[in-house]
Amino acid sequence: MNEWNRNDLTTFLKSKATGLVYFYTPMCGTCQLASKMLLVVEELVKIEMGKMNLNFYPDLAVDFAVESVPCLLIVQNGVVMETLYAFHSVPFLLDKIRQYIS
């Protein structure tokens, strides 16, 4: 999963893409586990994914009403459709993601 900057996120959203935006912080233990789960998901589903260190983008936490990390935004056609904070398991994530991709 590629590390995105603000320009990458803006391009992704403006292009009306469908994919995932993962907000994390490096010192968050739960985020480290969530990152590993998303690496597995990335191998199983062909979908655009980017991760962003929220320490560098506190304004995005406000813009997207991020309550905590890890946070996964499921975006369809450039619109945030769902925000996940509890990742539960890889099968759970796959089920959620497949609801929005064809």
PDB file of C-alpha atoms in Angstrom:
ATOM      1  CA  MET A   1       0.000   0.000   0.000  1.00  0.00           C
ATOM      2  CA  ASN A   2       1.460   3.327  -1.038  1.00  0.00           C
ATOM      3  CA  GLU A   3       1.969   6.230   1.316  1.00  0.00           C
ATOM      4  CA  TRP A   4      -0.089   9.133   0.000  1.00  0.00           C
ATOM      5  CA  ASN A   5       0.382  12.853   0.418  1.00  0.00           C
ATOM      6  CA  ARG A   6      -2.267  15.547   0.206  1.00  0.00           C
ATOM      7  CA  ASN A   7      -1.941  15.798  -3.593  1.00  0.00           C
ATOM      8  CA  ASP A   8      -2.411  12.044  -4.013  1.00  0.00           C
ATOM      9  CA  LEU A   9      -5.587  12.169  -1.918  1.00  0.00           C
ATOM     10  CA  THR A  10      -6.954  15.167  -3.813  1.00  0.00           C
ATOM     11  CA  THR A  11      -6.256  13.531  -7.177  1.00  0.00           C
ATOM     12  CA  PHE A  12      -7.893  10.293  -6.021  1.00  0.00           C
ATOM     13  CA  LEU A  13     -11.055  12.041  -4.831  1.00  0.00           C
ATOM     14  CA  LYS A  14     -11.344  14.434  -7.787  1.00  0.00           C
ATOM     15  CA  SER A  15     -10.980  11.558 -10.258  1.00  0.00           C
ATOM     16  CA  LYS A  16     -14.152  10.036  -8.767  1.00  0.00           C
ATOM     17  CA  ALA A  17     -12.199   6.860  -8.033  1.00  0.00           C
ATOM     18  CA  THR A  18     -13.292   3.929  -5.913  1.00  0.00           C
ATOM     19  CA  GLY A  19     -10.869   2.700  -3.288  1.00  0.00           C
ATOM     20  CA  LEU A  20      -9.608   2.917   0.254  1.00  0.00           C
ATOM     21  CA  VAL A  21      -7.945   5.639   2.280  1.00  0.00           C
ATOM     22  CA  TYR A  22      -6.288   4.417   5.454  1.00  0.00           C
ATOM     23  CA  PHE A  23      -5.442   6.917   8.198  1.00  0.00           C
ATOM     24  CA  TYR A  24      -2.957   5.782  10.828  1.00  0.00           C
ATOM     25  CA  THR A  25      -0.242   6.943  13.199  1.00  0.00           C
ATOM     26  CA  PRO A  26       3.082   5.075  13.442  1.00  0.00           C
ATOM     27  CA  MET A  27       3.085   4.642  17.230  1.00  0.00           C
ATOM     28  CA  CYS A  28      -0.426   3.154  17.329  1.00  0.00           C
ATOM     29  CA  GLY A  29      -0.237  -0.589  18.041  1.00  0.00           C
ATOM     30  CA  THR A  30      -3.731  -1.214  16.688  1.00  0.00           C
ATOM     31  CA  CYS A  31      -2.747   0.628  13.513  1.00  0.00           C
ATOM     32  CA  GLN A  32       0.197  -1.729  13.044  1.00  0.00           C
ATOM     33  CA  LEU A  33      -2.148  -4.714  13.201  1.00  0.00           C
ATOM     34  CA  ALA A  34      -4.654  -2.997  10.889  1.00  0.00           C
ATOM     35  CA  SER A  35      -1.855  -2.276   8.396  1.00  0.00           C
ATOM     36  CA  LYS A  36      -0.970  -5.969   8.266  1.00  0.00           C
ATOM     37  CA  MET A  37      -4.614  -6.853   7.658  1.00  0.00           C
ATOM     38  CA  LEU A  38      -4.821  -4.331   4.816  1.00  0.00           C
ATOM     39  CA  LEU A  39      -1.699  -5.801   3.205  1.00  0.00           C
ATOM     40  CA  VAL A  40      -3.532  -9.131   3.031  1.00  0.00           C
ATOM     41  CA  VAL A  41      -6.642  -7.406   1.645  1.00  0.00           C
ATOM     42  CA  GLU A  42      -4.491  -5.688  -0.975  1.00  0.00           C
ATOM     43  CA  GLU A  43      -3.346  -9.109  -2.212  1.00  0.00           C
ATOM     44  CA  LEU A  44      -6.923 -10.396  -2.493  1.00  0.00           C
ATOM     45  CA  VAL A  45      -8.803  -7.422  -3.955  1.00  0.00           C
ATOM     46  CA  LYS A  46      -7.849  -5.205  -6.872  1.00  0.00           C
ATOM     47  CA  ILE A  47      -8.671  -1.762  -5.517  1.00  0.00           C
ATOM     48  CA  GLU A  48      -6.782   1.489  -5.212  1.00  0.00           C
ATOM     49  CA  MET A  49      -5.459   1.975  -1.689  1.00  0.00           C
ATOM     50  CA  GLY A  50      -3.457   4.655  -0.007  1.00  0.00           C
ATOM     51  CA  LYS A  51      -2.340   5.269   3.544  1.00  0.00           C
ATOM     52  CA  MET A  52      -1.738   8.581   5.275  1.00  0.00           C
ATOM     53  CA  ASN A  53       0.030   9.327   8.533  1.00  0.00           C
ATOM     54  CA  LEU A  54      -2.529  11.485  10.327  1.00  0.00           C
ATOM     55  CA  ASN A  55       0.215  13.152  12.389  1.00  0.00           C
ATOM     56  CA  PHE A  56       1.127  15.095   9.247  1.00  0.00           C
ATOM     57  CA  TYR A  57      -2.459  15.954   8.244  1.00  0.00           C
ATOM     58  CA  PRO A  58      -4.450  16.965  11.349  1.00  0.00           C
ATOM     59  CA  ASP A  59      -6.722  19.087   9.150  1.00  0.00           C
ATOM     60  CA  LEU A  60      -7.810  15.951   7.297  1.00  0.00           C
ATOM     61  CA  ALA A  61      -8.906  14.447  10.601  1.00  0.00           C
ATOM     62  CA  VAL A  62     -11.277  17.407  10.914  1.00  0.00           C
ATOM     63  CA  ASP A  63     -12.343  17.361   7.254  1.00  0.00           C
ATOM     64  CA  PHE A  64     -13.214  13.655   7.347  1.00  0.00           C
ATOM     65  CA  ALA A  65     -14.455  13.670  10.978  1.00  0.00           C
ATOM     66  CA  VAL A  66     -11.885  11.042  11.959  1.00  0.00           C
ATOM     67  CA  GLU A  67     -12.599  10.063  15.557  1.00  0.00           C
ATOM     68  CA  SER A  68      -9.618   7.761  16.085  1.00  0.00           C
ATOM     69  CA  VAL A  69      -7.007   5.676  14.341  1.00  0.00           C
ATOM     70  CA  PRO A  70      -6.883   3.286  12.667  1.00  0.00           C
ATOM     71  CA  CYS A  71      -9.494   4.682  10.309  1.00  0.00           C
ATOM     72  CA  LEU A  72     -10.436   3.303   6.904  1.00  0.00           C
ATOM     73  CA  LEU A  73     -12.477   5.340   4.468  1.00  0.00           C
ATOM     74  CA  ILE A  74     -14.274   3.335   1.807  1.00  0.00           C
ATOM     75  CA  VAL A  75     -14.650   5.650  -1.167  1.00  0.00           C
ATOM     76  CA  GLN A  76     -16.923   5.016  -4.136  1.00  0.00           C
ATOM     77  CA  ASN A  77     -16.874   7.363  -7.124  1.00  0.00           C
ATOM     78  CA  GLY A  78     -14.976   9.955  -5.093  1.00  0.00           C
ATOM     79  CA  VAL A  79     -17.454   9.947  -2.197  1.00  0.00           C
ATOM     80  CA  VAL A  80     -16.795   8.505   1.264  1.00  0.00           C
ATOM     81  CA  MET A  81     -19.401   5.789   1.651  1.00  0.00           C
ATOM     82  CA  GLU A  82     -18.310   4.265   4.927  1.00  0.00           C
ATOM     83  CA  THR A  83     -15.809   4.911   7.711  1.00  0.00           C
ATOM     84  CA  LEU A  84     -14.433   1.953   9.655  1.00  0.00           C
ATOM     85  CA  TYR A  85     -12.624   2.089  12.986  1.00  0.00           C
ATOM     86  CA  ALA A  86     -12.968  -1.546  14.058  1.00  0.00           C
ATOM     87  CA  PHE A  87     -11.307  -3.780  11.492  1.00  0.00           C
ATOM     88  CA  HIS A  88     -12.301  -7.083  13.191  1.00  0.00           C
ATOM     89  CA  SER A  89     -10.745  -9.486  10.650  1.00  0.00           C
ATOM     90  CA  VAL A  90      -9.610  -9.808   7.051  1.00  0.00           C
ATOM     91  CA  PRO A  91     -12.884 -11.544   6.027  1.00  0.00           C
ATOM     92  CA  PHE A  92     -14.839  -8.705   7.668  1.00  0.00           C
ATOM     93  CA  LEU A  93     -12.848  -6.115   5.695  1.00  0.00           C
ATOM     94  CA  LEU A  94     -13.256  -8.055   2.462  1.00  0.00           C
ATOM     95  CA  ASP A  95     -17.031  -8.243   2.938  1.00  0.00           C
ATOM     96  CA  LYS A  96     -17.244  -4.492   3.599  1.00  0.00           C
ATOM     97  CA  ILE A  97     -15.060  -3.575   0.616  1.00  0.00           C
ATOM     98  CA  ARG A  98     -16.863  -5.908  -1.777  1.00  0.00           C
ATOM     99  CA  GLN A  99     -20.121  -4.103  -1.043  1.00  0.00           C
ATOM    100  CA  TYR A 100     -18.706  -1.099  -2.912  1.00  0.00           C
ATOM    101  CA  ILE A 101     -16.650  -2.560  -5.733  1.00  0.00           C
ATOM    102  CA  SER A 102     -17.883  -4.412  -8.773  1.00  0.00           C
TER     103      SER A 102
END
